[in-house]
């Protein structure tokens, strides 16, 4: 990442203030903040390259984004939920055999 610094914006996340899209509140997260949080999650959970995370939550959620980066930083693997109906989730879990489930 030539030319990218720790204080450059990684992403901007939005949430609705009143439950409607008309009043959105944005929060910008820089790369340094992402790295520090992902490192903390990695250490707290003791993640290693042997871990497999099953991502069934939308990556739009901040917690899921941090989990994805923490697992990747540890050298682990990530499997994504392949369906839109909840019964399919059990098939995906059986196939991936995650080492932990975040929830």
Short mmCIF file of N, CA, C and O in Angstrom, two decimals:
data_model
loop_
_atom_site.label_atom_id
_atom_site.label_comp_id
_atom_site.label_asym_id
_atom_site.label_seq_id
_atom_site.Cartn_x
_atom_site.Cartn_y
_atom_site.Cartn_z
N UNK A 1 0.82 -1.18 0.00
CA UNK A 1 0.00 0.00 0.00
C UNK A 1 0.87 1.25 0.00
O UNK A 1 0.98 1.94 1.00
N UNK A 2 1.48 1.52 -1.10
CA UNK A 2 2.34 2.68 -1.21
C UNK A 2 1.48 3.94 -1.14
O UNK A 2 0.47 4.06 -1.83
N UNK A 3 1.89 4.85 -0.29
CA UNK A 3 1.18 6.11 -0.16
C UNK A 3 0.01 6.09 0.80
O UNK A 3 -0.65 7.09 0.99
N UNK A 4 -0.25 4.94 1.41
CA UNK A 4 -1.36 4.84 2.36
C UNK A 4 -0.78 4.93 3.76
O UNK A 4 0.15 4.22 4.11
N UNK A 5 -1.35 5.80 4.59
CA UNK A 5 -0.89 5.96 5.96
C UNK A 5 -1.93 5.48 6.96
O UNK A 5 -3.08 5.23 6.62
N UNK A 6 -1.50 5.35 8.19
CA UNK A 6 -2.36 4.83 9.24
C UNK A 6 -3.57 5.70 9.55
O UNK A 6 -4.56 5.23 10.08
N UNK A 7 -3.47 6.98 9.21
CA UNK A 7 -4.58 7.86 9.51
C UNK A 7 -5.48 8.09 8.30
O UNK A 7 -6.42 8.88 8.36
N UNK A 8 -5.22 7.37 7.20
CA UNK A 8 -6.11 7.42 6.05
C UNK A 8 -7.39 6.66 6.38
O UNK A 8 -7.37 5.67 7.12
N UNK A 9 -8.49 7.10 5.83
CA UNK A 9 -9.79 6.48 6.13
C UNK A 9 -9.86 5.10 5.50
O UNK A 9 -9.59 4.91 4.31
N UNK A 10 -10.22 4.12 6.32
CA UNK A 10 -10.44 2.75 5.86
C UNK A 10 -11.86 2.61 5.33
O UNK A 10 -12.11 2.06 4.27
N UNK A 11 -12.81 3.10 6.09
CA UNK A 11 -14.21 3.00 5.70
C UNK A 11 -15.03 4.02 6.47
O UNK A 11 -14.59 4.54 7.49
N UNK A 12 -16.18 4.30 5.96
CA UNK A 12 -17.14 5.14 6.67
C UNK A 12 -18.40 4.30 6.85
O UNK A 12 -18.93 3.75 5.88
N UNK A 13 -18.83 4.17 8.09
CA UNK A 13 -20.03 3.40 8.38
C UNK A 13 -21.14 4.35 8.76
O UNK A 13 -20.91 5.36 9.41
N UNK A 14 -22.33 4.01 8.34
CA UNK A 14 -23.48 4.85 8.60
C UNK A 14 -24.52 4.11 9.42
O UNK A 14 -24.64 2.91 9.34
N UNK A 15 -25.24 4.88 10.21
CA UNK A 15 -26.38 4.33 10.92
C UNK A 15 -27.48 5.37 10.87
O UNK A 15 -27.23 6.57 10.78
N UNK A 16 -28.68 4.91 10.96
CA UNK A 16 -29.82 5.81 10.94
C UNK A 16 -30.07 6.33 12.35
O UNK A 16 -30.10 5.57 13.30
N UNK A 17 -30.24 7.62 12.48
CA UNK A 17 -30.49 8.22 13.80
C UNK A 17 -31.92 7.98 14.26
O UNK A 17 -32.17 7.77 15.42
N UNK A 18 -32.85 8.03 13.34
CA UNK A 18 -34.26 7.97 13.74
C UNK A 18 -34.95 6.72 13.19
O UNK A 18 -36.17 6.64 13.23
N UNK A 19 -34.20 5.79 12.67
CA UNK A 19 -34.80 4.60 12.09
C UNK A 19 -35.16 4.76 10.62
O UNK A 19 -35.71 3.86 10.02
N UNK A 20 -34.84 5.90 10.05
CA UNK A 20 -35.09 6.11 8.63
C UNK A 20 -33.77 6.49 7.96
O UNK A 20 -32.83 6.92 8.61
N UNK A 21 -33.74 6.34 6.67
CA UNK A 21 -32.53 6.67 5.93
C UNK A 21 -32.36 8.17 5.73
O UNK A 21 -31.33 8.61 5.25
N UNK A 22 -33.33 8.95 6.12
CA UNK A 22 -33.25 10.39 5.89
C UNK A 22 -32.25 11.07 6.82
O UNK A 22 -31.72 12.11 6.49
N UNK A 23 -31.99 10.48 7.99
CA UNK A 23 -31.04 11.07 8.93
C UNK A 23 -29.92 10.08 9.24
O UNK A 23 -29.97 9.35 10.21
N UNK A 24 -28.92 10.06 8.39
CA UNK A 24 -27.82 9.13 8.58
C UNK A 24 -26.69 9.79 9.36
O UNK A 24 -26.39 10.96 9.15
N UNK A 25 -26.07 9.04 10.25
CA UNK A 25 -24.90 9.51 10.99
C UNK A 25 -23.72 8.67 10.53
O UNK A 25 -23.78 7.45 10.55
N UNK A 26 -22.65 9.31 10.11
CA UNK A 26 -21.48 8.60 9.61
C UNK A 26 -20.33 8.62 10.60
O UNK A 26 -20.10 9.61 11.28
N UNK A 27 -19.61 7.52 10.65
CA UNK A 27 -18.42 7.41 11.47
C UNK A 27 -17.29 6.90 10.58
O UNK A 27 -17.41 5.84 9.98
N UNK A 28 -16.21 7.66 10.49
CA UNK A 28 -15.07 7.24 9.68
C UNK A 28 -14.08 6.49 10.55
O UNK A 28 -13.77 6.90 11.67
N UNK A 29 -13.59 5.38 10.03
CA UNK A 29 -12.61 4.55 10.74
C UNK A 29 -11.32 4.57 9.93
O UNK A 29 -11.33 4.27 8.73
N UNK A 30 -10.21 4.92 10.58
CA UNK A 30 -8.94 4.95 9.84
C UNK A 30 -8.24 3.59 9.94
O UNK A 30 -8.63 2.72 10.72
N UNK A 31 -7.23 3.40 9.12
CA UNK A 31 -6.51 2.13 9.06
C UNK A 31 -5.83 1.78 10.38
O UNK A 31 -5.79 0.62 10.78
N UNK A 32 -5.32 2.80 11.07
CA UNK A 32 -4.66 2.57 12.35
C UNK A 32 -5.66 2.03 13.37
O UNK A 32 -5.39 1.08 14.10
N UNK A 33 -6.85 2.63 13.43
CA UNK A 33 -7.89 2.18 14.35
C UNK A 33 -8.32 0.75 14.04
O UNK A 33 -8.51 -0.06 14.95
N UNK A 34 -8.46 0.44 12.76
CA UNK A 34 -8.80 -0.93 12.35
C UNK A 34 -7.74 -1.91 12.81
O UNK A 34 -8.04 -2.96 13.38
N UNK A 35 -6.47 -1.57 12.57
CA UNK A 35 -5.37 -2.47 12.93
C UNK A 35 -5.29 -2.70 14.44
O UNK A 35 -5.11 -3.83 14.89
N UNK A 36 -5.47 -1.64 15.22
CA UNK A 36 -5.41 -1.77 16.68
C UNK A 36 -6.55 -2.63 17.19
O UNK A 36 -6.35 -3.54 18.01
N UNK A 37 -7.76 -2.40 16.71
CA UNK A 37 -8.91 -3.18 17.15
C UNK A 37 -8.81 -4.64 16.71
O UNK A 37 -9.09 -5.55 17.49
N UNK A 38 -8.40 -4.88 15.46
CA UNK A 38 -8.26 -6.25 14.98
C UNK A 38 -7.19 -6.99 15.77
O UNK A 38 -7.35 -8.17 16.10
N UNK A 39 -6.10 -6.31 16.10
CA UNK A 39 -5.04 -6.93 16.90
C UNK A 39 -5.56 -7.29 18.30
O UNK A 39 -5.25 -8.36 18.82
N UNK A 40 -6.35 -6.40 18.89
CA UNK A 40 -6.92 -6.67 20.22
C UNK A 40 -7.85 -7.88 20.18
O UNK A 40 -7.81 -8.73 21.08
N UNK A 41 -8.68 -7.97 19.15
CA UNK A 41 -9.58 -9.12 19.01
C UNK A 41 -8.77 -10.40 18.82
O UNK A 41 -9.05 -11.43 19.45
N UNK A 42 -7.76 -10.32 17.98
CA UNK A 42 -6.90 -11.49 17.73
C UNK A 42 -6.24 -11.98 19.02
O UNK A 42 -6.23 -13.18 19.30
N UNK A 43 -5.71 -11.06 19.81
CA UNK A 43 -5.06 -11.45 21.07
C UNK A 43 -6.07 -11.96 22.08
O UNK A 43 -5.83 -12.96 22.75
N UNK A 44 -7.20 -11.28 22.21
CA UNK A 44 -8.21 -11.68 23.19
C UNK A 44 -8.75 -13.08 22.93
O UNK A 44 -8.98 -13.84 23.87
N UNK A 45 -8.94 -13.42 21.66
CA UNK A 45 -9.46 -14.74 21.32
C UNK A 45 -8.36 -15.78 21.12
O UNK A 45 -8.66 -16.96 20.95
N UNK A 46 -7.11 -15.33 21.11
CA UNK A 46 -5.99 -16.26 20.88
C UNK A 46 -6.03 -16.89 19.51
O UNK A 46 -5.75 -18.08 19.35
N UNK A 47 -6.39 -16.11 18.50
CA UNK A 47 -6.53 -16.63 17.14
C UNK A 47 -5.18 -17.05 16.56
O UNK A 47 -4.18 -16.37 16.78
N UNK A 48 -5.18 -18.15 15.83
CA UNK A 48 -3.98 -18.64 15.15
C UNK A 48 -4.33 -18.99 13.71
O UNK A 48 -5.49 -18.92 13.30
N UNK A 49 -3.35 -19.44 12.97
CA UNK A 49 -3.57 -19.83 11.58
C UNK A 49 -4.43 -21.10 11.47
O UNK A 49 -4.88 -21.44 10.38
N UNK A 50 -4.65 -21.79 12.57
CA UNK A 50 -5.50 -22.99 12.56
C UNK A 50 -6.98 -22.67 12.69
O UNK A 50 -7.82 -23.56 12.56
N UNK A 51 -7.32 -21.42 12.97
CA UNK A 51 -8.71 -21.06 13.21
C UNK A 51 -9.48 -20.84 11.91
O UNK A 51 -8.92 -20.39 10.91
N UNK A 52 -10.78 -21.20 11.98
CA UNK A 52 -11.70 -20.99 10.87
C UNK A 52 -12.92 -20.25 11.41
O UNK A 52 -13.59 -20.72 12.33
N UNK A 53 -13.22 -19.12 10.81
CA UNK A 53 -14.35 -18.29 11.22
C UNK A 53 -15.48 -18.45 10.22
O UNK A 53 -15.27 -18.42 9.01
N UNK A 54 -16.69 -18.65 10.72
CA UNK A 54 -17.87 -18.73 9.88
C UNK A 54 -18.57 -17.38 9.92
O UNK A 54 -19.10 -16.99 10.95
N UNK A 55 -18.56 -16.68 8.82
CA UNK A 55 -19.15 -15.35 8.74
C UNK A 55 -20.61 -15.47 8.28
O UNK A 55 -20.88 -15.74 7.12
N UNK A 56 -21.52 -15.29 9.22
CA UNK A 56 -22.94 -15.35 8.90
C UNK A 56 -23.62 -14.00 9.12
O UNK A 56 -24.81 -13.84 8.89
N UNK A 57 -22.84 -13.02 9.60
CA UNK A 57 -23.34 -11.67 9.82
C UNK A 57 -22.86 -10.80 8.66
O UNK A 57 -21.75 -10.97 8.16
N UNK A 58 -23.67 -9.86 8.22
CA UNK A 58 -23.28 -8.98 7.12
C UNK A 58 -22.00 -8.26 7.46
O UNK A 58 -21.85 -7.71 8.54
N UNK A 59 -21.04 -8.21 6.54
CA UNK A 59 -19.80 -7.47 6.77
C UNK A 59 -20.01 -5.97 6.95
O UNK A 59 -19.09 -5.25 7.29
N UNK A 60 -21.22 -5.50 6.74
CA UNK A 60 -21.51 -4.08 6.98
C UNK A 60 -21.45 -3.76 8.47
O UNK A 60 -21.25 -2.61 8.85
N UNK A 61 -21.60 -4.75 9.33
CA UNK A 61 -21.53 -4.53 10.77
C UNK A 61 -20.07 -4.40 11.20
O UNK A 61 -19.22 -5.20 10.82
N UNK A 62 -19.81 -3.41 12.00
CA UNK A 62 -18.45 -3.12 12.44
C UNK A 62 -17.79 -4.32 13.11
O UNK A 62 -16.65 -4.65 12.82
N UNK A 63 -18.50 -4.98 13.99
CA UNK A 63 -17.94 -6.12 14.72
C UNK A 63 -17.52 -7.23 13.76
O UNK A 63 -16.47 -7.87 13.95
N UNK A 64 -18.31 -7.47 12.74
CA UNK A 64 -17.97 -8.52 11.77
C UNK A 64 -16.75 -8.12 10.95
O UNK A 64 -15.88 -8.94 10.68
N UNK A 65 -16.65 -6.86 10.58
CA UNK A 65 -15.47 -6.40 9.84
C UNK A 65 -14.20 -6.61 10.67
O UNK A 65 -13.18 -7.06 10.16
N UNK A 66 -14.29 -6.26 11.96
CA UNK A 66 -13.13 -6.45 12.84
C UNK A 66 -12.77 -7.93 12.95
O UNK A 66 -11.60 -8.30 12.94
N UNK A 67 -13.78 -8.77 13.07
CA UNK A 67 -13.52 -10.21 13.18
C UNK A 67 -12.85 -10.74 11.91
O UNK A 67 -11.89 -11.51 11.99
N UNK A 68 -13.31 -10.31 10.76
CA UNK A 68 -12.71 -10.76 9.50
C UNK A 68 -11.24 -10.35 9.43
O UNK A 68 -10.38 -11.17 9.07
N UNK A 69 -10.94 -9.12 9.79
CA UNK A 69 -9.55 -8.65 9.75
C UNK A 69 -8.69 -9.35 10.80
O UNK A 69 -7.52 -9.64 10.54
N UNK A 70 -9.25 -9.62 11.97
CA UNK A 70 -8.49 -10.31 13.02
C UNK A 70 -8.14 -11.73 12.58
O UNK A 70 -7.00 -12.18 12.77
N UNK A 71 -9.08 -12.44 12.00
CA UNK A 71 -8.83 -13.81 11.54
C UNK A 71 -7.81 -13.82 10.42
O UNK A 71 -6.87 -14.63 10.41
N UNK A 72 -7.95 -12.90 9.47
CA UNK A 72 -6.99 -12.83 8.37
C UNK A 72 -5.60 -12.46 8.87
O UNK A 72 -4.60 -13.00 8.38
N UNK A 73 -5.51 -11.55 9.84
CA UNK A 73 -4.21 -11.17 10.40
C UNK A 73 -3.53 -12.35 11.09
O UNK A 73 -2.31 -12.44 11.11
N UNK A 74 -4.33 -13.25 11.64
CA UNK A 74 -3.77 -14.44 12.29
C UNK A 74 -3.42 -15.53 11.28
O UNK A 74 -2.82 -16.53 11.64
N UNK A 75 -3.81 -15.33 10.03
CA UNK A 75 -3.54 -16.35 9.01
C UNK A 75 -4.62 -17.40 8.94
O UNK A 75 -4.45 -18.45 8.31
N UNK A 76 -5.75 -17.14 9.59
CA UNK A 76 -6.86 -18.10 9.62
C UNK A 76 -7.68 -18.06 8.34
O UNK A 76 -7.39 -17.30 7.42
N UNK A 77 -8.71 -18.89 8.32
CA UNK A 77 -9.58 -18.99 7.16
C UNK A 77 -10.97 -18.47 7.51
O UNK A 77 -11.38 -18.48 8.66
N UNK A 78 -11.69 -18.03 6.47
CA UNK A 78 -13.04 -17.51 6.65
C UNK A 78 -13.95 -18.18 5.64
O UNK A 78 -13.62 -18.30 4.46
N UNK A 79 -15.10 -18.62 6.12
CA UNK A 79 -16.14 -19.16 5.26
C UNK A 79 -17.36 -18.28 5.39
O UNK A 79 -17.67 -17.80 6.48
N UNK A 80 -18.07 -18.03 4.30
CA UNK A 80 -19.22 -17.14 4.32
C UNK A 80 -20.51 -17.93 4.14
O UNK A 80 -20.57 -18.88 3.38
N UNK A 81 -21.54 -17.51 4.85
CA UNK A 81 -22.86 -18.11 4.77
C UNK A 81 -23.34 -18.04 3.32
O UNK A 81 -23.35 -16.98 2.71
N UNK A 82 -23.73 -19.18 2.77
CA UNK A 82 -24.05 -19.24 1.35
C UNK A 82 -25.52 -19.11 1.01
O UNK A 82 -25.89 -19.25 -0.14
N UNK A 83 -26.37 -18.88 1.98
CA UNK A 83 -27.80 -18.85 1.69
C UNK A 83 -28.49 -17.64 2.26
O UNK A 83 -27.88 -16.79 2.89
N UNK A 84 -29.78 -17.62 2.04
CA UNK A 84 -30.59 -16.55 2.59
C UNK A 84 -31.61 -17.09 3.59
O UNK A 84 -32.28 -16.33 4.25
N UNK A 85 -31.72 -18.36 3.69
CA UNK A 85 -32.66 -18.98 4.63
C UNK A 85 -31.89 -19.67 5.74
O UNK A 85 -30.89 -20.33 5.50
N UNK A 86 -32.37 -19.54 6.95
CA UNK A 86 -31.62 -20.04 8.10
C UNK A 86 -31.36 -21.55 8.13
O UNK A 86 -30.34 -21.95 8.65
N UNK A 87 -32.22 -22.43 7.60
CA UNK A 87 -31.86 -23.87 7.64
C UNK A 87 -30.55 -24.18 6.91
O UNK A 87 -29.84 -25.11 7.27
N UNK A 88 -30.22 -23.40 5.91
CA UNK A 88 -28.99 -23.62 5.15
C UNK A 88 -27.74 -23.35 6.00
O UNK A 88 -26.67 -23.87 5.71
N UNK A 89 -27.89 -22.55 7.03
CA UNK A 89 -26.75 -22.17 7.86
C UNK A 89 -26.11 -23.40 8.49
O UNK A 89 -24.90 -23.49 8.64
N UNK A 90 -26.92 -24.39 8.87
CA UNK A 90 -26.39 -25.60 9.50
C UNK A 90 -25.58 -26.45 8.52
O UNK A 90 -24.58 -27.06 8.90
N UNK A 91 -25.98 -26.45 7.27
CA UNK A 91 -25.20 -27.14 6.24
C UNK A 91 -23.83 -26.49 6.08
O UNK A 91 -22.81 -27.18 5.97
N UNK A 92 -23.83 -25.16 6.05
CA UNK A 92 -22.57 -24.43 5.90
C UNK A 92 -21.64 -24.66 7.09
O UNK A 92 -20.43 -24.84 6.93
N UNK A 93 -22.20 -24.66 8.29
CA UNK A 93 -21.39 -24.89 9.49
C UNK A 93 -20.80 -26.30 9.47
O UNK A 93 -19.62 -26.49 9.77
N UNK A 94 -21.61 -27.27 9.09
CA UNK A 94 -21.13 -28.65 9.02
C UNK A 94 -20.00 -28.79 8.01
O UNK A 94 -19.01 -29.48 8.25
N UNK A 95 -20.13 -28.11 6.89
CA UNK A 95 -19.11 -28.19 5.83
C UNK A 95 -17.81 -27.48 6.24
O UNK A 95 -16.72 -28.00 6.06
N UNK A 96 -17.92 -26.28 6.79
CA UNK A 96 -16.74 -25.48 7.14
C UNK A 96 -16.05 -25.97 8.41
O UNK A 96 -14.83 -25.91 8.52
N UNK A 97 -16.83 -26.44 9.38
CA UNK A 97 -16.32 -26.84 10.69
C UNK A 97 -15.50 -25.72 11.33
O UNK A 97 -14.29 -25.87 11.59
N UNK A 98 -16.16 -24.60 11.64
CA UNK A 98 -15.44 -23.47 12.25
C UNK A 98 -14.90 -23.84 13.63
O UNK A 98 -15.47 -24.69 14.33
N UNK A 99 -13.80 -23.21 14.00
CA UNK A 99 -13.21 -23.47 15.31
C UNK A 99 -13.88 -22.63 16.41
O UNK A 99 -13.68 -22.88 17.59
N UNK A 100 -14.65 -21.62 15.99
CA UNK A 100 -15.40 -20.81 16.95
C UNK A 100 -16.53 -20.10 16.20
O UNK A 100 -16.48 -19.97 14.98
N UNK A 101 -17.54 -19.69 16.93
CA UNK A 101 -18.63 -18.90 16.38
C UNK A 101 -18.76 -17.63 17.19
O UNK A 101 -18.88 -17.68 18.41
N UNK A 102 -18.71 -16.51 16.52
CA UNK A 102 -18.88 -15.23 17.20
C UNK A 102 -20.37 -14.88 17.19
O UNK A 102 -21.05 -15.10 16.21
N UNK A 103 -20.83 -14.36 18.29
CA UNK A 103 -22.26 -14.05 18.30
C UNK A 103 -22.64 -13.12 19.40
O UNK A 103 -21.95 -12.64 20.20
#
